[in-house]
Amino acid sequence: MPASRRRPMSEINVVPYIDVMLVLLVIFMAAAPMLAQGIQLDLPREASEPLERSEQDPLIISVQSDGAMYLNVGGDDAEPEQLSLTEMQDRVLKVLQARPSAPVFVRGDTDLPYGTIVNVMTILQQAGAESVGLLTEPPAL
């Protein structure tokens, strides 16, 4: 009785790989909008020179139109924290003691009262910030 020999399969079944790829694509498409970090502000649009990139991560204070303040210490990839004025002053003081030359910037909503920005800048000066920059959006063409 001859032994039946099976020929080795020389084709790769790619259907499972395509299924996995499509599932991963859907997951990334659903997760991408959630990865956007930061505080949504309507910044004033003014023409200004772009800032030079500093070696240290900047301190960015974002103030929304309702007065809610957020501190971002680690640049773009860190999660901002909502703080009160006194918490903000204490936190900025600690950071500036550790990194005295760290750049400090304020992002304020267009509808924010001028007095609120002045209060924030006063708190930052009391905490030891030598200079404070104001961030804007470039004007729409």
CSV table of C-alpha atoms in Angstrom, one decimal:
chain,number,residue,atom,x,y,z
A,1,MET,CA,0.0,0.0,0.0
A,2,PRO,CA,1.5,3.2,-1.1
A,3,ALA,CA,1.8,5.9,1.6
A,4,SER,CA,-0.1,9.0,0.7
A,5,ARG,CA,2.2,11.9,0.7
A,6,ARG,CA,0.9,15.4,1.2
A,7,ARG,CA,2.6,18.1,-0.6
A,8,PRO,CA,3.9,20.9,1.6
A,9,MET,CA,1.8,24.1,1.3
A,10,SER,CA,3.8,26.8,-0.3
A,11,GLU,CA,1.4,29.6,0.1
A,12,ILE,CA,0.9,31.9,3.1
A,13,ASN,CA,-2.7,32.6,4.2
A,14,VAL,CA,-2.7,36.4,4.5
A,15,VAL,CA,-6.4,36.8,5.4
A,16,PRO,CA,-5.8,36.7,9.2
A,17,TYR,CA,-3.1,39.3,8.9
A,18,ILE,CA,-5.4,41.6,6.9
A,19,ASP,CA,-8.1,41.1,9.6
A,20,VAL,CA,-5.7,42.1,12.4
A,21,MET,CA,-4.4,45.1,10.4
A,22,LEU,CA,-8.0,46.4,9.8
A,23,VAL,CA,-8.8,46.0,13.5
A,24,LEU,CA,-5.7,47.9,14.5
A,25,LEU,CA,-6.6,50.6,11.9
A,26,VAL,CA,-10.0,51.1,13.4
A,27,ILE,CA,-8.5,51.2,16.9
A,28,PHE,CA,-6.0,53.9,15.9
A,29,MET,CA,-8.7,55.9,14.1
A,30,ALA,CA,-10.9,55.9,17.1
A,31,ALA,CA,-8.1,56.7,19.6
A,32,ALA,CA,-6.4,59.5,17.6
A,33,PRO,CA,-8.9,62.3,18.5
A,34,MET,CA,-8.5,61.4,22.2
A,35,LEU,CA,-4.7,61.9,22.0
A,36,ALA,CA,-5.0,65.6,21.4
A,37,GLN,CA,-3.8,67.3,24.6
A,38,GLY,CA,-4.0,70.8,25.9
A,39,ILE,CA,-6.6,73.3,26.7
A,40,GLN,CA,-9.0,74.6,24.0
A,41,LEU,CA,-8.5,78.3,23.8
A,42,ASP,CA,-9.5,81.0,21.2
A,43,LEU,CA,-6.1,82.8,21.2
A,44,PRO,CA,-5.8,86.3,19.8
A,45,ARG,CA,-4.5,86.3,16.2
A,46,GLU,CA,-1.6,88.7,15.8
A,47,ALA,CA,1.5,88.7,13.6
A,48,SER,CA,4.6,88.1,15.7
A,49,GLU,CA,8.0,86.5,15.4
A,50,PRO,CA,8.2,82.8,16.2
A,51,LEU,CA,9.9,81.8,19.4
A,52,GLU,CA,13.3,80.3,19.5
A,53,ARG,CA,13.3,76.7,20.7
A,54,SER,CA,14.7,76.5,24.2
A,55,GLU,CA,16.6,73.6,25.6
A,56,GLN,CA,14.4,73.5,28.7
A,57,ASP,CA,10.7,72.7,28.6
A,58,PRO,CA,8.7,75.9,29.1
A,59,LEU,CA,6.1,76.6,31.8
A,60,ILE,CA,2.8,77.4,30.0
A,61,ILE,CA,-0.1,78.9,31.8
A,62,SER,CA,-3.4,78.6,29.9
A,63,VAL,CA,-6.4,80.7,31.0
A,64,GLN,CA,-9.8,80.0,29.5
A,65,SER,CA,-12.5,82.6,29.0
A,66,ASP,CA,-14.3,81.4,32.2
A,67,GLY,CA,-11.1,82.1,34.3
A,68,ALA,CA,-10.0,78.4,34.7
A,69,MET,CA,-6.2,78.2,34.8
A,70,TYR,CA,-4.0,75.3,33.7
A,71,LEU,CA,-0.3,74.8,34.2
A,72,ASN,CA,1.7,72.7,31.8
A,73,VAL,CA,5.3,72.1,33.0
A,74,GLY,CA,6.5,69.5,30.6
A,75,GLY,CA,6.0,70.9,27.1
A,76,ASP,CA,3.5,69.6,24.6
A,77,ASP,CA,3.4,66.0,25.7
A,78,ALA,CA,2.5,66.6,29.4
A,79,GLU,CA,-1.0,66.8,30.7
A,80,PRO,CA,-2.0,70.3,32.0
A,81,GLU,CA,-3.4,70.6,35.5
A,82,GLN,CA,-6.2,73.0,36.6
A,83,LEU,CA,-5.1,75.1,39.5
A,84,SER,CA,-6.2,78.1,41.5
A,85,LEU,CA,-4.1,81.3,41.7
A,86,THR,CA,-2.4,80.4,45.0
A,87,GLU,CA,-1.7,76.8,43.8
A,88,MET,CA,-0.4,78.2,40.6
A,89,GLN,CA,2.0,80.6,42.5
A,90,ASP,CA,3.3,77.7,44.7
A,91,ARG,CA,3.8,75.4,41.8
A,92,VAL,CA,5.6,77.9,39.6
A,93,LEU,CA,7.8,79.0,42.5
A,94,LYS,CA,8.9,75.3,43.0
A,95,VAL,CA,9.6,74.8,39.3
A,96,LEU,CA,11.5,78.1,39.0
A,97,GLN,CA,13.6,77.3,42.0
A,98,ALA,CA,14.6,74.0,40.4
A,99,ARG,CA,15.0,75.6,36.9
A,100,PRO,CA,15.5,79.3,37.2
A,101,SER,CA,16.0,79.9,33.5
A,102,ALA,CA,12.9,78.0,32.4
A,103,PRO,CA,10.9,80.1,29.9
A,104,VAL,CA,7.4,81.1,31.1
A,105,PHE,CA,4.5,81.7,28.7
A,106,VAL,CA,0.8,82.7,29.2
A,107,ARG,CA,-1.9,81.6,26.8
A,108,GLY,CA,-5.1,83.6,27.3
A,109,ASP,CA,-8.4,83.3,25.6
A,110,THR,CA,-9.5,86.2,23.4
A,111,ASP,CA,-12.7,86.8,25.5
A,112,LEU,CA,-10.7,86.9,28.8
A,113,PRO,CA,-10.8,90.2,30.7
A,114,TYR,CA,-7.5,92.0,30.7
A,115,GLY,CA,-7.4,92.1,34.5
A,116,THR,CA,-7.2,88.4,34.7
A,117,ILE,CA,-4.1,88.3,32.5
A,118,VAL,CA,-2.6,91.0,34.7
A,119,ASN,CA,-3.3,89.0,37.8
A,120,VAL,CA,-1.7,85.9,36.3
A,121,MET,CA,1.4,87.9,35.3
A,122,THR,CA,1.7,89.5,38.8
A,123,ILE,CA,1.5,86.0,40.4
A,124,LEU,CA,4.2,84.8,38.0
A,125,GLN,CA,6.5,87.7,38.8
A,126,GLN,CA,6.0,87.1,42.6
A,127,ALA,CA,6.9,83.5,42.0
A,128,GLY,CA,10.2,84.5,40.5
A,129,ALA,CA,9.6,84.6,36.7
A,130,GLU,CA,12.0,87.1,35.2
A,131,SER,CA,10.2,87.4,31.9
A,132,VAL,CA,6.8,86.2,30.8
A,133,GLY,CA,5.9,85.7,27.1
A,134,LEU,CA,2.3,86.0,25.7
A,135,LEU,CA,1.4,83.3,23.2
A,136,THR,CA,-0.8,84.1,20.2
A,137,GLU,CA,-2.0,82.4,17.0
A,138,PRO,CA,-0.7,83.6,13.6
A,139,PRO,CA,-3.3,85.7,11.7
A,140,ALA,CA,-5.5,83.9,9.2
A,141,LEU,CA,-4.6,84.7,5.6
